[in-house]
mmCIF file of N, CA and C in Angstrom:
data_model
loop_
_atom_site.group_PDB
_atom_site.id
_atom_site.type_symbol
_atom_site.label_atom_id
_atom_site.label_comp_id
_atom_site.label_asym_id
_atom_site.label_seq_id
_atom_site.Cartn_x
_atom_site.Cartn_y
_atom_site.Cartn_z
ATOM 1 N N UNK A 1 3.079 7.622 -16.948
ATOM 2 C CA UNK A 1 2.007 7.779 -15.979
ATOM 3 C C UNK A 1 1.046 6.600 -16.059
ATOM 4 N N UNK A 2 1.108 5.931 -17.424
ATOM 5 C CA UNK A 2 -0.332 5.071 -17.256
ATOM 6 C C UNK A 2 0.000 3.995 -16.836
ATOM 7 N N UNK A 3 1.735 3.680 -16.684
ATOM 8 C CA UNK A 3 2.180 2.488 -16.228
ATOM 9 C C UNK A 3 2.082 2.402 -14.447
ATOM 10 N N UNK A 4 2.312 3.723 -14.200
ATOM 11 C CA UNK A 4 2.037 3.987 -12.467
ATOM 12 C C UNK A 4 0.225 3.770 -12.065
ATOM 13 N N UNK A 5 -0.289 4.356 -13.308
ATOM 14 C CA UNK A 5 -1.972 4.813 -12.503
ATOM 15 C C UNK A 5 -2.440 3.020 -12.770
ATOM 16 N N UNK A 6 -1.884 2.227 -13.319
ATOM 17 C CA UNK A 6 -2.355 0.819 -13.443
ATOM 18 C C UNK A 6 -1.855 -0.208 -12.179
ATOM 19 N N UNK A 7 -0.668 0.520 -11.862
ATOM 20 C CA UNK A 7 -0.002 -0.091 -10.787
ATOM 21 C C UNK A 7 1.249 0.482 -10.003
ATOM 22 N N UNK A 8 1.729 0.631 -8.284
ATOM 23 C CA UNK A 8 1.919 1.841 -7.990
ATOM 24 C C UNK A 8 2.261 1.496 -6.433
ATOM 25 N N UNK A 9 3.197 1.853 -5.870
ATOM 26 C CA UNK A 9 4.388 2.366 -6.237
ATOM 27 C C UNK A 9 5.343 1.480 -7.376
ATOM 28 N N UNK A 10 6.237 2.096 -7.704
ATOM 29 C CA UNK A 10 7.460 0.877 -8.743
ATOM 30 C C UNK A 10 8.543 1.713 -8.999
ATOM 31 N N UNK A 11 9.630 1.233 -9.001
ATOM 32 C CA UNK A 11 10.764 2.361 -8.921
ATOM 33 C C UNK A 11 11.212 2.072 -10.312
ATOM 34 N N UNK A 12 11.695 2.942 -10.721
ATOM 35 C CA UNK A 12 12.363 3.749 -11.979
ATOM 36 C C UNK A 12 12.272 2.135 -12.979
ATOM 37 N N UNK A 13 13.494 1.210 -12.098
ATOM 38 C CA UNK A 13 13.404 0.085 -13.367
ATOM 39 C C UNK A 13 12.306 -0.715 -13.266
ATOM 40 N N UNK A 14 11.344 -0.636 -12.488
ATOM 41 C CA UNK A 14 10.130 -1.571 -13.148
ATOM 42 C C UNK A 14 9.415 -0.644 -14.098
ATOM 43 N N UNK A 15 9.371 0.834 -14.081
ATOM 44 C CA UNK A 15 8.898 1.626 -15.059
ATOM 45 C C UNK A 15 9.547 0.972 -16.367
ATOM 46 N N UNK A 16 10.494 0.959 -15.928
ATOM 47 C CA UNK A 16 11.186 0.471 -18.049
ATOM 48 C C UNK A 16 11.154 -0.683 -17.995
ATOM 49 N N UNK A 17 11.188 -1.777 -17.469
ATOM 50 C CA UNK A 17 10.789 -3.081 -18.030
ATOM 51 C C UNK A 17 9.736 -2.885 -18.459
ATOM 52 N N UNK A 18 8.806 -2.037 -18.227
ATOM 53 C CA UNK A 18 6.942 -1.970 -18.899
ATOM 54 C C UNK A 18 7.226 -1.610 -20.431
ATOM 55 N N UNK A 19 8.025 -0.109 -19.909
ATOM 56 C CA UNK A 19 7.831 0.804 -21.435
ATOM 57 C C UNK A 19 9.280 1.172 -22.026
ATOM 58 N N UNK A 20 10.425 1.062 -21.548
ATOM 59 C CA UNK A 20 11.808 1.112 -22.473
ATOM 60 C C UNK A 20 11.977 0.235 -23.777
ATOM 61 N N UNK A 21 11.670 -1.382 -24.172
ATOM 62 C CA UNK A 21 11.413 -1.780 -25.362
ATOM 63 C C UNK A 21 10.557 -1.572 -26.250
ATOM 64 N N UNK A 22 9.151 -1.016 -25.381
ATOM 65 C CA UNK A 22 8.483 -0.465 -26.601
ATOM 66 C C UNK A 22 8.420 0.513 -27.212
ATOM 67 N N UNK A 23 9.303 1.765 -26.456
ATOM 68 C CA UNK A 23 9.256 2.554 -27.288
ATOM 69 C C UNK A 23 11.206 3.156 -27.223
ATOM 70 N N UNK A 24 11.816 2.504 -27.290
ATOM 71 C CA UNK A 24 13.060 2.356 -27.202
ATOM 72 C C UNK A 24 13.860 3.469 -26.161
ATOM 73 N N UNK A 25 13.073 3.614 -25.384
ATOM 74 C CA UNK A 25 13.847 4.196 -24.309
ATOM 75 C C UNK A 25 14.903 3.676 -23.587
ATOM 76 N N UNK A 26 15.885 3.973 -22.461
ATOM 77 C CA UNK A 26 16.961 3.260 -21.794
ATOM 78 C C UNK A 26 16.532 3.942 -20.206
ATOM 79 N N UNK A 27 16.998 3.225 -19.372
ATOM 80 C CA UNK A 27 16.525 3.779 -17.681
ATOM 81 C C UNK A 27 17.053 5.060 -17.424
ATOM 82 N N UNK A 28 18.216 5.526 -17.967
ATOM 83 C CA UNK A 28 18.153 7.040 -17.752
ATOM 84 C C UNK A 28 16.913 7.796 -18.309
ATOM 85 N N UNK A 29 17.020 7.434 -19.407
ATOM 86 C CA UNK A 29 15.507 8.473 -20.191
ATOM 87 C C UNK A 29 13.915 8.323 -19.054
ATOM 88 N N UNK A 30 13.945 7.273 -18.601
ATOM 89 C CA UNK A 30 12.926 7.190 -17.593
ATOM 90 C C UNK A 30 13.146 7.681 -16.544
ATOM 91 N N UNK A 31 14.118 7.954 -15.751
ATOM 92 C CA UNK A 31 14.553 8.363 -14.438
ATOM 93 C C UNK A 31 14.446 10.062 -14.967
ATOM 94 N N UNK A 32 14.996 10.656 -16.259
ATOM 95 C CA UNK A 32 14.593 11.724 -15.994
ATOM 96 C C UNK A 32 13.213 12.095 -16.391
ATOM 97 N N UNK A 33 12.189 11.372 -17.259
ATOM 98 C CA UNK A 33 11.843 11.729 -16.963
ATOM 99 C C UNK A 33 10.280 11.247 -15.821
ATOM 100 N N UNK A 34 10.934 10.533 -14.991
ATOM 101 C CA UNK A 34 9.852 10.266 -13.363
ATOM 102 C C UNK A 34 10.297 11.569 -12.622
ATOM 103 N N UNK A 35 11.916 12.036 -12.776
ATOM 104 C CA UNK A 35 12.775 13.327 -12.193
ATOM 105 C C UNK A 35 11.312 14.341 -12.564
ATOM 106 N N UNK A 36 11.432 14.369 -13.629
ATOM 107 C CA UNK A 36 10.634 15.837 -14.025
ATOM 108 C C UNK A 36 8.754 15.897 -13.614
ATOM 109 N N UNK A 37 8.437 14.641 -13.698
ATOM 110 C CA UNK A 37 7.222 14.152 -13.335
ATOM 111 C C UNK A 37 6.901 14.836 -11.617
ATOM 112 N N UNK A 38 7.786 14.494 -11.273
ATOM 113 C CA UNK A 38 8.287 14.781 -9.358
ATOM 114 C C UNK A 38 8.075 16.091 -9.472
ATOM 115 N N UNK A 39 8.976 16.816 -10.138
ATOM 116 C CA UNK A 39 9.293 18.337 -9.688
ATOM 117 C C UNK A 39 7.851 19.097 -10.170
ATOM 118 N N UNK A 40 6.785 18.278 -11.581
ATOM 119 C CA UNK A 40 5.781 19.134 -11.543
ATOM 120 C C UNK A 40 4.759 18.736 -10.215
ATOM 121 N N UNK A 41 5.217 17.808 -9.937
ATOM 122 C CA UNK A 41 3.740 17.536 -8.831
ATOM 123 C C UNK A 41 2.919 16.439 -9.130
ATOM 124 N N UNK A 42 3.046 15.715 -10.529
ATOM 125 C CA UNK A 42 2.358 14.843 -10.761
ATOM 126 C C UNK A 42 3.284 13.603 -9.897
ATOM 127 N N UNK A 43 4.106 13.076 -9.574
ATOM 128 C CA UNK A 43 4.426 11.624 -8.903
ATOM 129 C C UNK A 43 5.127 12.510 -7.419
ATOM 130 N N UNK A 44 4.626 11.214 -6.838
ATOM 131 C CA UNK A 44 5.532 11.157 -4.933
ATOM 132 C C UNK A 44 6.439 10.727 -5.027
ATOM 133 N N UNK A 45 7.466 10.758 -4.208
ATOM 134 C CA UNK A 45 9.057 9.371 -4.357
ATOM 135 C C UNK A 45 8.859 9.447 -3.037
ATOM 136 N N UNK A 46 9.094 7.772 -2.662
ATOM 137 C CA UNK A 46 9.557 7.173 -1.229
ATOM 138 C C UNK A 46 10.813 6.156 -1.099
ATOM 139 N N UNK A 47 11.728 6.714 -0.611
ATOM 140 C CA UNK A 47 12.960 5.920 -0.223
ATOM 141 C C UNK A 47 12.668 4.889 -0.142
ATOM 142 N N UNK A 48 13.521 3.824 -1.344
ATOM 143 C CA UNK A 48 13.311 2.565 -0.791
ATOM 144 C C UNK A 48 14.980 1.758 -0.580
ATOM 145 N N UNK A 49 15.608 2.100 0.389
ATOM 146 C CA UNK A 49 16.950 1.073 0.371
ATOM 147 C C UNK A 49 17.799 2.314 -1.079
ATOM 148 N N UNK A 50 18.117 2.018 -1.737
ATOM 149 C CA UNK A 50 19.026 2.938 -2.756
ATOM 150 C C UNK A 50 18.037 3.358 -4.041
ATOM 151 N N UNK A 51 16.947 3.194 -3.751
ATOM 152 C CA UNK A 51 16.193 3.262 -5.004
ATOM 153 C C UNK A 51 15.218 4.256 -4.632
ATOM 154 N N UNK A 52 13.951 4.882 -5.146
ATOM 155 C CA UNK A 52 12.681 5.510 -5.081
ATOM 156 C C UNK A 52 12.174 4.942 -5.357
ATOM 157 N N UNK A 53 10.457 4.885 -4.870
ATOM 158 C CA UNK A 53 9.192 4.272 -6.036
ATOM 159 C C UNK A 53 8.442 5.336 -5.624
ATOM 160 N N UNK A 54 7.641 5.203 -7.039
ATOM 161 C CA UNK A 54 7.216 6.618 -7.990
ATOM 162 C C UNK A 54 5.926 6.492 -7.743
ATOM 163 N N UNK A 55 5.202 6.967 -7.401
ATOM 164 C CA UNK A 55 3.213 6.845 -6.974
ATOM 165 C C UNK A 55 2.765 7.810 -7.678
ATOM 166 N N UNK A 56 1.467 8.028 -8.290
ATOM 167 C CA UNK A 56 1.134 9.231 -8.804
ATOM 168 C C UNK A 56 0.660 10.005 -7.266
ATOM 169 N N UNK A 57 0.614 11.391 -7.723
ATOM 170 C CA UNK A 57 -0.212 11.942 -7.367
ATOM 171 C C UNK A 57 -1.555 12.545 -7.352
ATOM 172 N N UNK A 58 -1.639 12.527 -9.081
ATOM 173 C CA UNK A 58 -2.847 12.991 -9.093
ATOM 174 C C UNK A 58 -3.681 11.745 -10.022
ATOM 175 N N UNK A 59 -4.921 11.568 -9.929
ATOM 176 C CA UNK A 59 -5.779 10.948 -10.492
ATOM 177 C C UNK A 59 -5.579 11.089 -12.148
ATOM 178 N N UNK A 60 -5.668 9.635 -12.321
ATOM 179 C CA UNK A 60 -5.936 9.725 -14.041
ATOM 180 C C UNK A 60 -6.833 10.437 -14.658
ATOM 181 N N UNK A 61 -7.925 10.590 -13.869
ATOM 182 C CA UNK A 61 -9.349 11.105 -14.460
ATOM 183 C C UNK A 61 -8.904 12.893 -15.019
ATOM 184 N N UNK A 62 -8.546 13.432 -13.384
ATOM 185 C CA UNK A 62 -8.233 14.925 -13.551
ATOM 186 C C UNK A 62 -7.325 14.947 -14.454
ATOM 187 N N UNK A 63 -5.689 14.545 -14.519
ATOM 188 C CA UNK A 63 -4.640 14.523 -15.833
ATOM 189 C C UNK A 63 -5.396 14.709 -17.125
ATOM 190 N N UNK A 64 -6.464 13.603 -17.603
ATOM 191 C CA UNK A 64 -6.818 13.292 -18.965
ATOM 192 C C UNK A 64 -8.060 14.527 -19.005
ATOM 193 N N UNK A 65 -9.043 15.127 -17.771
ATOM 194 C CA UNK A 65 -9.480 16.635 -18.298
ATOM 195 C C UNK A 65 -8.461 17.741 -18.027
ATOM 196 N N UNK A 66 -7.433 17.954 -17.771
ATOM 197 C CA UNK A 66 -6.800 18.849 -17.560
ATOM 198 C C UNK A 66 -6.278 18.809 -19.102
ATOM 199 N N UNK A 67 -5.576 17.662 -19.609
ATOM 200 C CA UNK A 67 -4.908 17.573 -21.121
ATOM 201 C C UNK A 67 -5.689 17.718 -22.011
ATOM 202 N N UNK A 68 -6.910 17.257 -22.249
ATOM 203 C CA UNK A 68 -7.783 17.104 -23.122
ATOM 204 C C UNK A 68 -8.599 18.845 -23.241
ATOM 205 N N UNK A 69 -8.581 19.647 -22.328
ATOM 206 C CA UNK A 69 -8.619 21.205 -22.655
ATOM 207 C C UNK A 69 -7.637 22.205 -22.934
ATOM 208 N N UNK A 70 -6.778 21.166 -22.236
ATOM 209 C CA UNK A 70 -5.308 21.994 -23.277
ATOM 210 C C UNK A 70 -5.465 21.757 -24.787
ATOM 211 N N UNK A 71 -5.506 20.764 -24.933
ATOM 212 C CA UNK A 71 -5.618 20.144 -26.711
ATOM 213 C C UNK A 71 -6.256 21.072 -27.080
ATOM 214 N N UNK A 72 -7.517 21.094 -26.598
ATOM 215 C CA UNK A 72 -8.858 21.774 -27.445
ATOM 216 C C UNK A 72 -7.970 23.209 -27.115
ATOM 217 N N UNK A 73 -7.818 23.529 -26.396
ATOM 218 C CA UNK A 73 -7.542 25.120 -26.659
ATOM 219 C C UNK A 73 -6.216 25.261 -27.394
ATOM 220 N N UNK A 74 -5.286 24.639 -27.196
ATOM 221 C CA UNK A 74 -3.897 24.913 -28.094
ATOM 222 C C UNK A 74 -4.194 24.445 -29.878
ATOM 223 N N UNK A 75 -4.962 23.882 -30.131
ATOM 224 C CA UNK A 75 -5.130 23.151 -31.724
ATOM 225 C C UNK A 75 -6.366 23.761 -31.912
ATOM 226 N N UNK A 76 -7.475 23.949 -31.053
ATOM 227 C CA UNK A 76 -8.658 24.058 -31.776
ATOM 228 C C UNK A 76 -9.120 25.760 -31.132
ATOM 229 N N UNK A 77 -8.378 26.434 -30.762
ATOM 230 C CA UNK A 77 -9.056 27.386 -30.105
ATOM 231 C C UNK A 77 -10.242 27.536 -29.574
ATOM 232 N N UNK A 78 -10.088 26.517 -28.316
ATOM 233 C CA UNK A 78 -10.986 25.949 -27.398
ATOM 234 C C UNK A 78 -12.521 25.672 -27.356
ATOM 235 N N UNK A 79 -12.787 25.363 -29.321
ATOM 236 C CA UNK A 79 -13.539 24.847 -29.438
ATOM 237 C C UNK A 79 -13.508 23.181 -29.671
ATOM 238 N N UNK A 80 -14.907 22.402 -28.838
ATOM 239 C CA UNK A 80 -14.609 20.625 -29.006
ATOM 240 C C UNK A 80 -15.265 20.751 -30.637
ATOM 241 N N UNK A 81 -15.974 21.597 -31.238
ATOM 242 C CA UNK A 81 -16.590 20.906 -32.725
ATOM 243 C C UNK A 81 -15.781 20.757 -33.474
ATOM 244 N N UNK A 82 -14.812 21.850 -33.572
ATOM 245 C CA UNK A 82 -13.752 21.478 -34.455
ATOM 246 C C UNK A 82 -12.861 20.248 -34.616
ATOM 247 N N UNK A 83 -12.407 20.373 -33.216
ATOM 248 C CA UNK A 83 -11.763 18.927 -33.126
ATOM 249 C C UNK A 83 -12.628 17.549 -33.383
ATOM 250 N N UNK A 84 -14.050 17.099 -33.518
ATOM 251 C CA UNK A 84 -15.052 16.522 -33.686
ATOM 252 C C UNK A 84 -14.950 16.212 -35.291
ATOM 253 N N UNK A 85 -14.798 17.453 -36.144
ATOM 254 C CA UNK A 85 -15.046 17.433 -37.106
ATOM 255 C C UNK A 85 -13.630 17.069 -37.653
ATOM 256 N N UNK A 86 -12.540 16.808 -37.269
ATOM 257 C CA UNK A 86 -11.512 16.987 -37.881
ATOM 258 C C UNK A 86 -11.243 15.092 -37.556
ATOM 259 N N UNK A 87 -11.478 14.944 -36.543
ATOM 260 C CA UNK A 87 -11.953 13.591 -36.058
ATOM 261 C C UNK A 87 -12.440 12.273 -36.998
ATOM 262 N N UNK A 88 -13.669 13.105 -37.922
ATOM 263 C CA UNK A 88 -14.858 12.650 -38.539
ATOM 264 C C UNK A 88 -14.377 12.620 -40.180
ATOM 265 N N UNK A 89 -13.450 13.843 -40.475
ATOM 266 C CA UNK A 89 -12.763 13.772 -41.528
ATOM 267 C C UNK A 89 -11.822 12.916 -41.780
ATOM 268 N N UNK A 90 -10.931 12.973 -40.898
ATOM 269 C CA UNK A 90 -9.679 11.927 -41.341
ATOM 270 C C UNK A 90 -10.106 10.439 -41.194
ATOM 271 N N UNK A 91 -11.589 9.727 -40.843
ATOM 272 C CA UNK A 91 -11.763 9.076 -40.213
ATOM 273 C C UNK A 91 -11.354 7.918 -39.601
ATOM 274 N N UNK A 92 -11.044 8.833 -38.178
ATOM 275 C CA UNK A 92 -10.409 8.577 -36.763
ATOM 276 C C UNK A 92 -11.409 7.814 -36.157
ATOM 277 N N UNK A 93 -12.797 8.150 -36.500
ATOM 278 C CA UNK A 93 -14.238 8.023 -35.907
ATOM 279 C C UNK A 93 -14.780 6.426 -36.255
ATOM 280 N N UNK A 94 -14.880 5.548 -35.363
ATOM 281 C CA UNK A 94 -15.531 4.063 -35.303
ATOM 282 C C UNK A 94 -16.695 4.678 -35.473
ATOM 283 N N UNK A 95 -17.864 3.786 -35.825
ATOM 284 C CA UNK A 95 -19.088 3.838 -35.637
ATOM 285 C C UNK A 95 -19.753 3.482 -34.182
ATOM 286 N N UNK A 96 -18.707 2.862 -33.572
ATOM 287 C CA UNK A 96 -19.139 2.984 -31.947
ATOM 288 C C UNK A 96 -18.609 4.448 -31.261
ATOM 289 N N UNK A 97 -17.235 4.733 -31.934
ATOM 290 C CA UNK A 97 -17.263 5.986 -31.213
ATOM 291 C C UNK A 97 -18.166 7.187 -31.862
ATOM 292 N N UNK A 98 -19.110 7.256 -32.983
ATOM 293 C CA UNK A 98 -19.997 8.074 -33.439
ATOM 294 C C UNK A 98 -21.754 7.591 -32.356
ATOM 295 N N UNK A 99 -21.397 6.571 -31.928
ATOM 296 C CA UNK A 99 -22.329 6.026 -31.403
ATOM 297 C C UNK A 99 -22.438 6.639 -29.680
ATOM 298 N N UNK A 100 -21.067 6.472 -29.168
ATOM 299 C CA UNK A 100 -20.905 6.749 -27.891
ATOM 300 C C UNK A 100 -21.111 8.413 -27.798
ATOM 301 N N UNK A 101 -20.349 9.216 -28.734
ATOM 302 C CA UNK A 101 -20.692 10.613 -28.842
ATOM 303 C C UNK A 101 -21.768 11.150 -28.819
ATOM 304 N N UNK A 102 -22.608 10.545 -29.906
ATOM 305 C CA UNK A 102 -23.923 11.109 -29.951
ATOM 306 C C UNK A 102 -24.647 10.696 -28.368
ATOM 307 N N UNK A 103 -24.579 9.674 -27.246
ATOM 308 C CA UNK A 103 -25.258 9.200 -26.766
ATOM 309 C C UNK A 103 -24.658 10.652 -25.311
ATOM 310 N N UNK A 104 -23.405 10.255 -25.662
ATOM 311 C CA UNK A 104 -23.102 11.763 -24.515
ATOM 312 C C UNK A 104 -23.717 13.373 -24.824
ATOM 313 N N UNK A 105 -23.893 13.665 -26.011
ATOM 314 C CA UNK A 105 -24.364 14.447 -26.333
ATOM 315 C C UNK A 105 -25.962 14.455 -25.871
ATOM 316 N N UNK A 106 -26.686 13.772 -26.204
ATOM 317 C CA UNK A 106 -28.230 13.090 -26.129
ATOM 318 C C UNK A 106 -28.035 13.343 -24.363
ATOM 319 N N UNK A 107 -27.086 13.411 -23.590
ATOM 320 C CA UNK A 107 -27.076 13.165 -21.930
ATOM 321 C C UNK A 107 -27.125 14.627 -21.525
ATOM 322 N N UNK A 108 -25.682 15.159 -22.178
ATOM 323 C CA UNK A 108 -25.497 16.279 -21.872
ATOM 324 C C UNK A 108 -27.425 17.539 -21.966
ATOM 325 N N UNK A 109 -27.584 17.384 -23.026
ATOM 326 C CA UNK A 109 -28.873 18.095 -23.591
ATOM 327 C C UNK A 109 -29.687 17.660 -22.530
ATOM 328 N N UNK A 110 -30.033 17.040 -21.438
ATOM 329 C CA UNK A 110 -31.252 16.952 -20.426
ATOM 330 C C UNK A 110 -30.756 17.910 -19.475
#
C-alpha cells in the first residue's frame, strides 16, 4: 500500500520492482496479494492492454487510524497507555518522539 499511496496507478510489476528485493518476494506473491487488496476494497484495478494498475482506494490517513485501533484493541485491550508504556520500556521511545507525545497530549487537554 505505501508503494501505491506514494505513487499510483502501477501495475503488479512496478509494485515489485519497489518491494520484491527487499523483502524477497517474487511477482506472484504481489499479484496475490494486490488480488486480495482488491477483493477487500482497499485498491481499484483498471485495464491496461493485458495488465491492471492498482490505485488505492482509501486514504493513507484513514488505513493508519483504522490499524492503529485495531493494535490498541487486539494487544492492549483498547487501551493507548499501555501501549505508551510498553513503548517507553523497551525503549522504542526517541526523545523527540517523548517530545512530540507530550506536545499532542498538551493539545489534546485544551
Amino acid at each position: 500500500m505505501e508503494v501505491l499511496w506514494s505513487e499510483s496507478p502501477l501495475s503488479a510489476a512496478d509494485v515489485c520492482d519497489v518491494v520484491c528485493k527487499e523483502r524477497g518476494w517474487s511477482i506472484p506473491t504481489v499479484k496475490t496479494l494486490l488480488s486480495r487488496l482488491v477483493t477487500k476494497g482497499a485498491l481499484d484495478t483498471t485495464p491496461d492492454g493485458r495488465r491492471y494498475l492498482y490505485t488505492p482506494k482509501i486514504e493513507r490517513s484513514a488505513y493508519v487510524g483504522t490499524e492503529s485501533k485495531r493494535l490498541v484493541e487486539r494487544l492492549f485491550g483498547g487501551r493507548a497507555a499501555p501501549l505508551f508504556a510498553h513503548l517507553a520500556e523497551s525503549e522504542a521511545l526517541s526523545a523527540d518522539d517523548i517530545a512530540e507525545i507530550e506536545r499532542l497530549l498538551q493539545e489534546m487537554k485544551k
